């Protein structure tokens, strides 16, 4: 048997200067003489989900790779292979499961259930009224209270949400953006009540308002005052909450809106650079806040593309923080990120198949070096997850961590010609987007021009067209379809919980010190009208006085107004 293997002829390139094959590499020879002799499958795309065309084979002939420059070592610049030297051999990623529904009591029970089953961090989902800055008794909240997450109107709700959970011992993530400052203040006050000072609290609050204008659409105020509030939080946390991540720069929702992997990468990092620029403009030293910036990425189904995306993100962030912003502290160069499996990949058809999708996506996140991970439950295309579905989602992470061996060595796919090609290609596309955004005047101006929105809409249309034409196969949707599927058991929110929450917030207003609440609101409005004043201290003061989140947002609406988006097309 020769070195090429049984039945496969050895390719020998023996060409003269007159022979046209002299220009061909061994890979070209292989493709012409062997690969092209067999027809490819027809009717199904070979490109990535994002549209990157894949070669049939990657070798040193068609991939430029320099180890020190492109890979290096874990915990060493440019961090392509991971932000920590020992990665998962030293400590596994934090296993978080998104939880939140109904009132604070119900969600507190779910938190306790998850902690009992091995979850290592809490992740809080809020309902739509909370996300939009309205109290539960506001007319716009009708029918939405507790439906998509937990209703939190005031410090009293936050006290109930974390009752019996020692905040000094857990890491908490809160997915909230426009009213993030108020929810953070509530959390700080609960910590105080438990005897845990702000400088000992650990966790992350999302706060990424730029991605709201780009993708998720849950904004309140215009971009400029919203950015001011984000920078106020970053500045205040740098001094008062050194263990806390005051912003989680989020590509997750950009991807859920239909973007490509390259768009998720580029738009997320562009938002991150915009926050750094604003902080530096405020007068902050980059090394005083950059180590506490964190990121939040999607884990979609195109396995290698997703792994490459995370590696490219680390490399770009490290380079730009060190070279563009002059950060001296190596911790400022580290991109640490949370990952959530792709909600948009879940199907209502044959929902049990979502267990397989989520496992593959979670594996990509782990092989990509995530610091924490949420795995979606298989029934989330239909409703909020049941306890059984949440437990299976958590068990998915535990199997990956302890049974697959992928956590036994660092960056096991590093050096793969295909993976390194994808990493470099996504990096190249990201820099093309950075240039286009800069020419529009930066992220905020590009938002006003609907640049991001148009790019995502076009990518989403392309993908959906591929699915509808069956060029892109979705199991159970456009192939391998089942007729007459039995409906699965789903979680149903008791409609009576809304009335209970409305009564709760109204009773709070009756029993609090109304003079203290009114004074705190007056101070907040006064400070909001003056650019040079950090708004976190008056927001914390108002929280202690049991001013509601909606009342604080209304005060800022009075001063700043609200944002109206222009149509994309």
XYZ file of C-alpha atoms in Angstrom:
569
model
C 0.000 0.000 0.000
C 1.404 3.390 -0.845
C 1.270 6.511 1.317
C -1.965 7.707 -0.259
C -4.033 4.864 1.212
C -5.756 1.848 -0.270
C -7.359 2.471 -3.643
C -6.251 6.114 -3.873
C -3.430 6.850 -6.288
C -0.495 8.940 -5.139
C -0.466 12.337 -6.864
C 2.950 13.102 -8.266
C 3.486 16.509 -9.778
C 6.188 15.988 -12.422
C 5.921 18.982 -14.673
C 8.285 20.796 -16.993
C 8.342 24.545 -17.589
C 6.340 23.916 -20.762
C 3.737 21.859 -18.895
C 0.705 23.974 -17.807
C 0.577 21.916 -14.615
C 3.747 23.660 -13.430
C 1.544 26.399 -11.976
C -0.604 23.931 -10.038
C -0.172 22.971 -6.392
C -0.600 19.451 -5.088
C -4.058 20.452 -3.866
C -4.983 21.671 -7.348
C -3.767 18.364 -8.766
C -5.823 16.410 -6.247
C -8.892 18.436 -7.087
C -8.501 18.075 -10.867
C -7.460 14.440 -11.030
C -9.467 12.921 -8.166
C -12.131 15.156 -6.654
C -13.691 16.407 -9.868
C -13.992 12.863 -11.168
C -16.935 12.375 -8.821
C -20.031 14.607 -9.009
C -20.998 16.715 -5.984
C -24.407 16.486 -4.324
C -26.869 18.748 -6.067
C -29.600 21.013 -4.756
C -28.031 21.690 -1.353
C -25.662 24.569 -0.545
C -22.095 23.959 0.603
C -21.633 27.500 1.891
C -21.886 28.340 5.581
C -25.187 29.575 6.995
C -23.753 33.072 6.589
C -22.938 32.521 2.940
C -19.159 31.984 3.069
C -18.267 29.641 0.220
C -16.410 26.540 1.391
C -13.650 24.852 -0.577
C -13.896 21.060 -0.639
C -10.496 20.782 1.067
C -8.182 23.112 2.989
C -4.427 22.513 2.982
C -1.224 24.570 3.350
C -1.615 25.326 -0.362
C -4.725 27.471 0.116
C -4.498 28.604 3.756
C -1.959 31.144 4.966
C -1.113 30.329 8.572
C 1.635 31.653 10.825
C 1.519 30.073 14.263
C 2.873 32.888 16.459
C 0.917 35.596 14.651
C -2.389 33.824 14.151
C -2.640 31.350 17.030
C -0.072 31.745 19.772
C -0.824 30.247 23.178
C -3.842 30.341 25.502
C -3.686 33.308 27.834
C -1.150 35.016 25.564
C -1.771 37.834 23.062
C -3.624 37.712 20.649
C -5.682 35.155 22.667
C -6.926 33.295 19.596
C -6.713 30.060 21.576
C -8.368 31.342 24.745
C -8.167 34.116 27.308
C -6.772 32.022 30.185
C -3.677 29.787 30.180
C -5.453 26.766 31.687
C -8.952 27.374 30.240
C -11.308 24.507 31.219
C -8.537 22.379 32.729
C -8.417 25.033 35.436
C -12.107 25.938 35.703
C -15.165 24.992 33.687
C -17.339 27.647 32.137
C -20.185 29.052 34.253
C -23.398 27.161 33.525
C -26.298 29.590 33.448
C -29.938 28.945 32.593
C -32.093 31.923 31.690
C -35.040 32.017 34.117
C -37.900 34.415 34.650
C -41.666 34.262 34.491
C -44.690 35.473 36.385
C -43.958 37.262 39.630
C -40.753 37.327 41.655
C -42.003 34.465 43.853
C -42.319 32.038 40.915
C -38.931 32.958 39.496
C -37.295 32.644 42.926
C -38.568 29.052 43.017
C -37.071 28.367 39.564
C -33.731 29.889 40.667
C -33.623 27.565 43.664
C -34.546 24.566 41.485
C -31.708 25.292 39.060
C -29.128 25.814 41.800
C -30.168 22.488 43.357
C -29.557 20.763 39.997
C -26.021 22.028 39.544
C -26.341 25.435 37.904
C -23.409 27.668 38.848
C -24.776 31.119 37.972
C -28.151 32.826 37.819
C -29.467 34.462 34.660
C -32.561 36.635 34.861
C -35.142 37.240 32.142
C -37.521 40.178 32.583
C -40.982 40.638 31.117
C -41.728 43.080 28.321
C -43.114 45.902 30.506
C -39.928 45.821 32.607
C -37.751 45.819 29.490
C -39.632 48.848 28.159
C -39.573 50.808 31.414
C -43.252 50.476 32.409
C -44.650 49.373 35.744
C -47.063 46.443 35.800
C -50.086 48.681 36.342
C -49.336 50.893 33.326
C -51.988 50.598 30.555
C -49.321 49.484 28.061
C -48.447 46.535 30.328
C -51.884 44.964 30.061
C -51.649 41.296 29.062
C -47.833 41.226 29.112
C -47.019 41.111 32.827
C -44.899 38.066 33.641
C -45.396 36.522 30.200
C -41.866 36.516 28.755
C -39.948 36.981 31.969
C -40.316 38.122 35.536
C -42.035 41.403 36.427
C -39.799 43.629 38.557
C -41.302 47.002 39.381
C -39.346 48.020 42.462
C -36.799 47.119 45.096
C -39.536 45.126 46.837
C -39.743 42.766 43.852
C -35.970 42.389 43.737
C -35.974 41.524 47.449
C -38.450 38.718 46.749
C -36.617 37.568 43.624
C -33.429 36.845 45.568
C -34.921 35.838 48.902
C -32.837 33.051 50.433
C -30.144 33.354 47.740
C -26.839 34.678 49.173
C -25.670 37.310 46.699
C -22.145 37.114 48.016
C -21.891 33.503 46.817
C -23.519 33.570 43.367
C -22.827 35.291 40.068
C -25.951 36.884 38.616
C -26.666 37.945 35.050
C -29.540 40.294 34.215
C -30.770 40.732 30.664
C -32.039 44.299 30.678
C -30.992 47.324 28.649
C -32.854 50.650 28.671
C -33.775 50.447 32.398
C -30.540 48.604 33.305
C -29.420 51.313 35.724
C -32.586 50.898 37.803
C -32.343 47.094 37.963
C -28.673 47.306 38.930
C -29.555 49.763 41.691
C -32.245 47.385 43.006
C -29.675 44.563 43.071
C -27.136 46.692 44.926
C -29.761 47.569 47.533
C -30.649 43.888 48.070
C -26.941 43.187 48.542
C -26.792 45.915 51.183
C -29.720 44.337 53.011
C -27.899 40.983 53.003
C -24.718 42.584 54.297
C -22.933 42.216 50.957
C -21.371 45.535 49.879
C -21.417 46.559 46.231
C -17.707 45.864 45.816
C -18.310 42.152 46.554
C -21.189 41.599 44.145
C -20.339 39.521 41.070
C -22.200 39.288 37.810
C -23.211 41.034 34.623
C -25.977 43.342 33.494
C -26.510 43.633 29.755
C -26.944 47.430 29.352
C -26.083 47.250 25.625
C -28.391 49.951 24.298
C -26.728 50.211 20.879
C -27.786 46.704 19.894
C -31.361 47.645 20.830
C -31.421 50.267 18.096
C -29.731 47.807 15.725
C -31.749 44.667 16.355
C -33.883 44.034 19.425
C -35.866 47.306 19.379
C -36.431 47.582 23.148
C -35.302 51.155 23.632
C -36.844 54.069 25.510
C -34.740 57.198 25.060
C -32.867 58.670 22.074
C -29.363 57.290 21.435
C -27.352 60.182 22.918
C -28.887 60.251 26.438
C -29.056 56.467 26.393
C -25.306 56.353 25.761
C -24.802 58.815 28.606
C -26.635 56.456 30.969
C -24.493 53.491 29.851
C -21.275 55.441 30.410
C -22.564 56.611 33.813
C -22.985 52.947 34.761
C -19.531 51.967 33.501
C -17.915 54.885 35.335
C -19.801 54.205 38.593
C -19.133 50.454 38.515
C -15.419 51.018 37.902
C -15.319 52.797 41.274
C -18.018 51.054 43.302
C -18.403 47.527 41.829
C -14.972 46.307 40.671
C -16.150 42.660 40.357
C -19.209 43.538 38.271
C -19.522 43.653 34.464
C -21.572 46.842 33.841
C -22.222 46.073 30.172
C -22.450 42.868 28.160
C -21.920 43.917 24.566
C -24.356 41.707 22.773
C -24.237 40.119 19.368
C -26.816 37.546 20.372
C -29.843 39.624 19.426
C -28.169 40.883 16.265
C -27.862 37.255 15.157
C -31.399 36.434 16.278
C -32.618 39.270 14.032
C -31.159 37.455 11.016
C -27.584 38.668 10.662
C -24.699 36.620 9.340
C -21.877 35.478 11.612
C -19.637 38.201 10.156
C -22.275 40.857 10.827
C -22.763 39.627 14.382
C -19.004 39.777 14.903
C -18.495 43.174 13.279
C -21.540 44.983 14.646
C -20.943 43.704 18.176
C -17.308 44.774 18.207
C -18.193 48.124 16.622
C -20.643 48.692 19.495
C -17.888 47.774 21.935
C -15.487 50.251 20.379
C -18.216 52.924 20.530
C -18.553 52.396 24.302
C -14.773 52.566 24.716
C -14.659 55.788 22.676
C -17.418 57.334 24.811
C -15.697 56.354 28.052
C -12.382 57.790 26.890
C -14.173 60.965 25.814
C -15.672 61.132 29.321
C -12.090 61.216 30.635
C -11.800 57.646 31.886
C -8.531 55.763 31.508
C -9.086 52.729 29.301
C -7.433 50.411 31.813
C -9.817 51.573 34.540
C -12.901 50.138 32.821
C -11.960 47.870 29.904
C -11.155 44.808 32.060
C -14.820 44.713 33.157
C -16.369 44.929 29.699
C -17.873 41.611 28.641
C -19.548 40.210 25.547
C -22.523 38.023 24.686
C -22.568 35.941 21.513
C -24.957 33.605 19.748
C -24.123 29.941 19.129
C -25.758 29.046 15.835
C -25.784 25.730 13.994
C -22.928 26.153 11.509
C -20.460 24.434 13.816
C -17.068 25.543 12.488
C -18.217 29.031 11.533
C -19.320 29.669 15.105
C -16.051 28.452 16.625
C -14.135 30.636 14.169
C -16.294 33.636 15.071
C -15.319 33.473 18.742
C -11.624 33.074 17.934
C -11.693 36.027 15.511
C -13.511 38.149 18.108
C -10.790 37.592 20.710
C -8.057 38.391 18.227
C -9.658 41.612 16.973
C -10.540 42.920 20.433
C -7.034 42.284 21.779
C -5.387 44.011 18.820
C -7.642 47.080 18.875
C -7.507 47.592 22.652
C -3.735 47.325 22.664
C -2.910 49.178 19.465
C -5.793 51.610 18.862
C -6.646 52.499 22.461
C -3.209 52.020 24.022
C -4.395 49.794 26.871
C -1.413 48.744 28.985
C -3.115 46.258 31.288
C -3.255 42.817 29.589
C -6.650 42.249 31.239
C -7.983 45.079 29.080
C -7.113 43.054 25.997
C -9.135 40.017 27.069
C -12.483 39.401 25.436
C -14.505 37.366 27.918
C -17.926 36.356 26.735
C -21.148 34.564 27.558
C -22.839 32.433 24.921
C -26.434 31.385 24.408
C -27.538 28.774 21.917
C -29.578 30.114 19.026
C -33.235 30.644 19.815
C -33.897 31.309 16.147
C -32.688 27.801 15.263
C -35.378 26.152 17.411
C -38.390 24.792 15.584
C -41.967 24.299 16.730
C -42.079 21.234 14.483
C -40.653 18.097 16.140
C -39.418 20.141 19.097
C -37.434 17.240 20.591
C -35.001 17.654 17.685
C -34.088 20.977 19.308
C -32.224 18.985 21.968
C -29.810 17.886 19.236
C -29.491 21.371 17.767
C -28.779 22.876 21.186
C -26.169 20.239 22.026
C -24.266 20.952 18.800
C -24.447 24.710 19.360
C -23.312 24.359 22.979
C -20.382 22.210 21.873
C -19.349 24.926 19.405
C -19.445 27.523 22.194
C -17.243 25.368 24.408
C -14.764 24.599 21.629
C -14.757 28.337 20.912
C -13.689 29.108 24.480
C -16.762 30.694 26.087
C -16.642 31.803 29.751
C -20.299 31.068 30.474
C -23.087 29.332 28.621
C -26.868 29.163 28.483
C -28.468 26.258 26.653
C -31.975 26.832 25.319
C -34.705 24.412 26.297
C -36.222 22.281 23.537
C -39.743 23.688 24.032
C -38.870 27.396 23.826
C -40.185 27.738 20.266
C -43.612 27.107 21.806
C -43.579 28.723 25.252
C -41.455 29.463 28.289
C -39.669 26.237 29.230
C -40.987 23.624 31.630
C -38.827 22.440 34.533
C -38.149 19.161 32.732
C -36.966 20.983 29.592
C -34.742 23.322 31.607
C -33.188 20.389 33.455
C -32.401 18.633 30.158
C -30.830 21.833 28.816
C -28.605 22.055 31.890
C -27.738 18.363 31.642
C -26.586 19.019 28.060
C -23.854 21.296 29.384
C -22.921 18.850 32.110
C -22.527 15.990 29.619
C -20.308 18.174 27.420
C -18.221 19.172 30.436
C -17.744 15.766 32.010
C -18.318 13.031 29.413
C -17.070 14.179 26.004
C -13.413 14.972 26.734
C -13.574 18.357 24.998
C -12.622 20.146 28.227
C -9.504 18.011 28.677
C -7.311 19.933 26.257
C -7.255 23.588 25.241
C -8.493 24.672 21.807
C -8.398 21.127 20.386
C -9.376 22.330 16.907
C -6.693 25.009 16.721
C -4.479 24.552 13.672
C -7.236 23.029 11.567
C -6.721 24.475 8.107
C -10.464 24.896 7.648
C -11.006 26.529 11.028
C -8.059 28.892 10.651
C -9.287 29.901 7.193
C -12.758 30.675 8.548
C -11.270 32.620 11.471
C -9.228 34.812 9.146
C -12.109 35.243 6.679
C -14.524 36.394 9.385
C -11.866 38.754 10.697
C -11.382 40.189 7.202
C -15.121 40.716 6.723
C -15.368 42.371 10.136
C -12.718 44.941 9.232
C -14.556 45.704 5.996
C -17.628 46.522 8.080
C -15.581 48.650 10.489
C -14.454 50.763 7.537
C -18.019 51.178 6.260
C -19.298 52.166 9.709
C -16.478 54.697 10.136
C -17.332 56.304 6.783
C -20.914 56.815 8.023
C -19.625 58.684 11.079
C -19.638 55.906 13.650
C -22.180 53.564 15.208
C -24.766 56.127 16.346
C -24.838 57.878 12.972
C -25.007 54.516 11.191
C -28.008 53.615 13.358
C -29.741 56.837 12.348
C -29.033 55.973 8.705
C -30.550 52.486 9.231
C -27.307 50.935 7.980
C -27.276 48.001 10.393
C -30.981 47.383 10.028
C -30.748 47.165 6.216
C -27.733 44.857 6.291
C -29.469 42.468 8.692
C -32.741 42.562 6.756
C -30.963 41.644 3.526
C -29.070 38.771 5.183
C -32.256 37.492 6.787
C -34.094 37.590 3.454
C -31.322 35.635 1.735
C -31.355 32.914 4.387
C -35.136 32.598 4.420
C -35.173 32.336 0.629
C -32.663 29.481 0.828
C -34.856 27.657 3.348
C -38.034 28.172 1.342
C -36.353 26.870 -1.820
C -35.008 23.881 0.180
C -31.420 24.761 -0.712
C -30.861 25.139 3.036
C -32.314 22.116 4.850
C -34.084 22.508 8.200
C -34.981 19.094 9.580
C -38.682 18.743 10.261
C -39.514 21.975 8.435
C -38.628 21.542 4.758
C -37.435 17.935 4.864
C -38.185 14.892 7.044
C -41.559 16.371 7.972
C -44.014 14.556 10.263
C -47.747 14.811 9.830
C -50.131 15.022 12.800
C -47.523 15.684 15.477
C -48.872 15.354 19.031
C -48.582 18.681 20.901
C -45.965 18.644 23.694
C -46.657 19.717 27.250
C -45.891 23.431 27.636
C -45.652 25.845 30.536
C -48.712 28.046 30.942
C -48.558 31.256 32.947
C -51.463 31.745 35.311
C -53.349 34.836 34.117
C -54.146 35.671 37.746
C -50.464 36.505 38.349
C -50.849 39.781 36.454
C -53.546 41.009 38.812
C -51.434 39.932 41.769
C -48.447 41.937 40.497
C -50.575 45.014 39.790
C -51.911 44.909 43.348
C -48.369 44.482 44.649
C -46.975 47.620 42.995
C -49.998 49.710 43.916
C -49.776 48.599 47.554
C -46.090 49.546 47.554
C -46.908 53.122 46.540
C -49.454 53.334 49.346
C -47.093 52.238 52.130
C -43.786 53.890 51.172
C -42.616 57.289 52.414
C -44.139 59.423 49.663
C -42.128 62.527 50.577
C -38.835 60.610 50.282
C -39.940 59.096 46.969
C -40.926 62.484 45.529
C -37.659 64.079 46.652
C -35.626 61.271 45.082
C -37.495 61.623 41.786
C -36.972 65.380 41.795
C -33.235 64.912 42.286
C -33.093 62.381 39.448
C -34.812 64.771 37.035
C -32.577 67.640 38.106
C -29.393 65.624 37.609
C -30.609 64.241 34.269
C -30.960 67.805 32.988
C -27.247 68.449 33.697
C -24.754 66.641 31.471
C -21.900 66.496 33.961
C -23.729 64.556 36.681
C -23.511 60.792 37.015
C -27.029 59.405 37.383
C -26.236 56.227 39.298
C -26.170 57.867 42.777
C -29.665 59.427 42.419
C -30.992 56.176 40.939
C -29.660 54.189 43.917
C -31.150 56.794 46.268
C -34.526 56.513 44.516
C -34.369 52.721 44.711
C -33.842 52.835 48.472
C -36.934 55.072 48.694
C -38.908 52.380 46.792
C -39.453 54.583 43.768
C -40.586 52.219 41.022
C -38.650 51.498 37.867
C -41.468 52.945 35.756
C -41.520 56.169 37.764
C -37.773 56.614 37.256
C -38.077 55.925 33.519
C -40.976 58.390 33.272
C -38.840 61.037 34.973
C -36.137 60.520 32.352
C -38.721 60.492 29.553
C -39.830 63.928 30.752
C -36.264 65.234 30.456
C -34.937 63.334 27.427
C -37.991 62.382 25.387
C -38.341 59.063 23.550
C -36.879 57.622 20.344
C -38.871 56.996 17.174
C -37.219 54.842 14.527
C -37.553 55.658 10.842
C -38.618 52.754 8.560
C -35.809 50.573 7.172
C -37.157 50.502 3.606
